[in-house]
Amino acid sequence: MKKKKLQTSATEMLFRALADRTRLRLINLLGSDEICVCFIVEALKSSQPKISRHLGYLRRAGVVSVRREGKWMHYRLVAPPDPAAAAIFETARRTLALDPKLQVDRSRLVQLCCSARVPEGLRNAPKPKNAAGSPAWVP
């Protein structure tokens, strides 16, 4: 007898997305900004394939959107369409923002964006933008 595969709910996908430390770091790092993947890689000191894989998982869970600008990929958080999942996601985001270890990631991103001397790989990269489309941080 063949088992029927059950469709995964939005809430279940969200919990799966939240079940990984790298994805939690990404959620916290993105905050309310739109960030080029190159800045994320540099801030988290991780490989680009690993970061892209986890961002893809978050996209499938419905909590990240992506926009291409030339060769640059920009990511931003979005609320899940399901109201219950959206409430869980917002609570998780507020809780993550209080974590001292995750605050270090965010500080590293701010330093990268505001530094006069950025790493070679970020020299021509577009700076993160806030929800209004303005630069996320002003030096």
mmCIF file of C-alpha atoms in Angstrom:
data_model
loop_
_atom_site.group_PDB
_atom_site.id
_atom_site.type_symbol
_atom_site.label_atom_id
_atom_site.label_comp_id
_atom_site.label_asym_id
_atom_site.label_seq_id
_atom_site.Cartn_x
_atom_site.Cartn_y
_atom_site.Cartn_z
ATOM 1 C CA MET A 1 0.000 0.000 0.000
ATOM 2 C CA LYS A 2 1.396 3.351 -1.080
ATOM 3 C CA LYS A 3 1.537 6.172 1.491
ATOM 4 C CA LYS A 4 0.133 9.529 0.473
ATOM 5 C CA LYS A 5 2.506 12.441 0.905
ATOM 6 C CA LEU A 6 0.904 15.168 2.978
ATOM 7 C CA GLN A 7 1.320 18.776 1.894
ATOM 8 C CA THR A 8 3.526 20.773 4.228
ATOM 9 C CA SER A 9 1.723 23.650 5.940
ATOM 10 C CA ALA A 10 3.066 27.191 6.072
ATOM 11 C CA THR A 11 3.492 26.901 9.836
ATOM 12 C CA GLU A 12 5.405 23.632 9.535
ATOM 13 C CA MET A 13 7.705 25.147 6.882
ATOM 14 C CA LEU A 14 8.307 28.126 9.168
ATOM 15 C CA PHE A 15 9.273 25.909 12.104
ATOM 16 C CA ARG A 16 11.615 23.943 9.861
ATOM 17 C CA ALA A 17 13.194 27.210 8.713
ATOM 18 C CA LEU A 18 13.643 28.325 12.328
ATOM 19 C CA ALA A 19 15.263 25.006 13.294
ATOM 20 C CA ASP A 20 18.733 25.905 12.037
ATOM 21 C CA ARG A 21 21.281 28.240 13.658
ATOM 22 C CA THR A 22 22.548 29.623 10.337
ATOM 23 C CA ARG A 23 19.009 30.507 9.243
ATOM 24 C CA LEU A 24 18.351 32.194 12.587
ATOM 25 C CA ARG A 25 21.516 34.253 12.082
ATOM 26 C CA LEU A 26 20.315 35.210 8.597
ATOM 27 C CA ILE A 27 16.876 36.252 9.841
ATOM 28 C CA ASN A 28 18.425 38.424 12.515
ATOM 29 C CA LEU A 29 21.024 39.890 10.170
ATOM 30 C CA LEU A 30 18.450 40.874 7.546
ATOM 31 C CA GLY A 31 16.249 42.626 10.115
ATOM 32 C CA SER A 32 14.216 45.214 8.211
ATOM 33 C CA ASP A 33 16.898 45.855 5.583
ATOM 34 C CA GLU A 34 17.529 44.676 2.040
ATOM 35 C CA ILE A 35 21.039 43.260 1.903
ATOM 36 C CA CYS A 36 23.222 42.016 -0.924
ATOM 37 C CA VAL A 37 24.308 38.439 -0.386
ATOM 38 C CA CYS A 38 27.981 39.488 -0.535
ATOM 39 C CA PHE A 39 27.579 41.580 2.640
ATOM 40 C CA ILE A 40 25.830 38.658 4.354
ATOM 41 C CA VAL A 41 28.676 36.286 3.451
ATOM 42 C CA GLU A 42 31.266 38.719 4.780
ATOM 43 C CA ALA A 43 29.349 39.560 7.978
ATOM 44 C CA LEU A 44 28.755 35.906 8.872
ATOM 45 C CA LYS A 45 32.243 34.792 7.776
ATOM 46 C CA SER A 46 30.730 31.891 5.877
ATOM 47 C CA SER A 47 30.891 30.536 2.336
ATOM 48 C CA GLN A 48 28.641 31.963 -0.373
ATOM 49 C CA PRO A 49 27.203 28.521 -1.344
ATOM 50 C CA LYS A 50 26.243 27.820 2.280
ATOM 51 C CA ILE A 51 24.580 31.225 2.707
ATOM 52 C CA SER A 52 22.751 30.904 -0.622
ATOM 53 C CA ARG A 53 21.501 27.432 0.295
ATOM 54 C CA HIS A 54 20.069 28.682 3.585
ATOM 55 C CA LEU A 55 18.563 31.792 1.961
ATOM 56 C CA GLY A 56 16.906 29.465 -0.564
ATOM 57 C CA TYR A 57 15.417 27.470 2.286
ATOM 58 C CA LEU A 58 14.076 30.668 3.837
ATOM 59 C CA ARG A 59 12.601 31.653 0.451
ATOM 60 C CA ARG A 60 10.778 28.334 0.179
ATOM 61 C CA ALA A 61 9.455 28.882 3.707
ATOM 62 C CA GLY A 62 8.024 32.211 2.524
ATOM 63 C CA VAL A 63 9.994 34.488 4.855
ATOM 64 C CA VAL A 64 12.604 35.897 2.447
ATOM 65 C CA SER A 65 12.228 37.572 -0.933
ATOM 66 C CA VAL A 66 15.001 38.161 -3.427
ATOM 67 C CA ARG A 67 15.642 40.817 -6.035
ATOM 68 C CA ARG A 68 18.328 40.732 -8.709
ATOM 69 C CA GLU A 69 20.144 43.909 -9.701
ATOM 70 C CA GLY A 70 22.685 43.096 -12.387
ATOM 71 C CA LYS A 71 25.011 40.524 -10.842
ATOM 72 C CA TRP A 72 23.907 41.372 -7.280
ATOM 73 C CA MET A 73 21.257 39.421 -5.349
ATOM 74 C CA HIS A 74 19.431 41.398 -2.660
ATOM 75 C CA TYR A 75 17.492 39.676 0.134
ATOM 76 C CA ARG A 76 14.852 40.984 2.522
ATOM 77 C CA LEU A 77 12.546 39.432 5.086
ATOM 78 C CA VAL A 78 8.827 39.199 4.354
ATOM 79 C CA ALA A 79 5.980 38.126 6.605
ATOM 80 C CA PRO A 80 4.550 34.692 5.866
ATOM 81 C CA PRO A 81 1.118 34.927 4.222
ATOM 82 C CA ASP A 82 -0.504 32.785 6.920
ATOM 83 C CA PRO A 83 -1.495 35.030 9.900
ATOM 84 C CA ALA A 84 -0.547 32.423 12.520
ATOM 85 C CA ALA A 85 2.845 31.819 10.898
ATOM 86 C CA ALA A 86 3.359 35.602 10.576
ATOM 87 C CA ALA A 87 2.742 36.074 14.319
ATOM 88 C CA ILE A 88 5.205 33.288 15.179
ATOM 89 C CA PHE A 89 7.778 34.746 12.787
ATOM 90 C CA GLU A 90 7.487 38.257 14.250
ATOM 91 C CA THR A 91 7.896 36.913 17.792
ATOM 92 C CA ALA A 92 10.950 34.927 16.699
ATOM 93 C CA ARG A 93 12.478 38.023 15.057
ATOM 94 C CA ARG A 94 12.018 40.135 18.191
ATOM 95 C CA THR A 95 13.537 37.384 20.336
ATOM 96 C CA LEU A 96 16.523 36.895 18.009
ATOM 97 C CA ALA A 97 17.302 40.615 18.108
ATOM 98 C CA LEU A 98 17.921 40.299 21.869
ATOM 99 C CA ASP A 99 20.482 37.487 21.561
ATOM 100 C CA PRO A 100 23.987 38.865 22.356
ATOM 101 C CA LYS A 101 25.711 36.459 19.925
ATOM 102 C CA LEU A 102 23.394 37.510 17.101
ATOM 103 C CA GLN A 103 23.939 41.164 17.960
ATOM 104 C CA VAL A 104 27.631 40.603 17.164
ATOM 105 C CA ASP A 105 26.644 39.537 13.612
ATOM 106 C CA ARG A 106 24.560 42.667 13.208
ATOM 107 C CA SER A 107 27.387 44.876 14.542
ATOM 108 C CA ARG A 108 29.804 43.288 12.091
ATOM 109 C CA LEU A 109 27.407 44.100 9.230
ATOM 110 C CA VAL A 110 27.076 47.723 10.347
ATOM 111 C CA GLN A 111 30.881 48.031 10.547
ATOM 112 C CA LEU A 112 31.255 46.603 7.041
ATOM 113 C CA CYS A 113 28.685 48.998 5.632
ATOM 114 C CA CYS A 114 30.022 52.092 7.364
ATOM 115 C CA SER A 115 33.738 51.447 7.041
ATOM 116 C CA ALA A 116 35.780 53.646 4.745
ATOM 117 C CA ARG A 117 37.923 50.587 3.962
ATOM 118 C CA VAL A 118 35.688 47.711 2.919
ATOM 119 C CA PRO A 119 37.073 44.295 1.948
ATOM 120 C CA GLU A 120 38.037 43.887 -1.721
ATOM 121 C CA GLY A 121 34.988 41.725 -2.520
ATOM 122 C CA LEU A 122 32.619 44.447 -1.308
ATOM 123 C CA ARG A 123 34.198 47.456 -3.022
ATOM 124 C CA ASN A 124 31.563 47.740 -5.780
ATOM 125 C CA ALA A 125 28.749 45.999 -3.942
ATOM 126 C CA PRO A 126 25.531 47.920 -3.289
ATOM 127 C CA LYS A 127 25.156 48.922 0.368
ATOM 128 C CA PRO A 128 22.198 47.548 2.363
ATOM 129 C CA LYS A 129 18.975 49.561 2.175
ATOM 130 C CA ASN A 130 16.206 50.029 4.707
ATOM 131 C CA ALA A 131 12.498 49.485 4.011
ATOM 132 C CA ALA A 132 12.210 52.971 2.483
ATOM 133 C CA GLY A 133 15.008 52.220 -0.005
ATOM 134 C CA SER A 134 17.512 54.550 1.679
ATOM 135 C CA PRO A 135 20.956 53.417 2.853
ATOM 136 C CA ALA A 136 20.473 51.305 5.972
ATOM 137 C CA TRP A 137 23.181 53.079 7.981
ATOM 138 C CA VAL A 138 24.747 56.434 7.611
ATOM 139 C CA PRO A 139 28.453 56.615 8.586
#
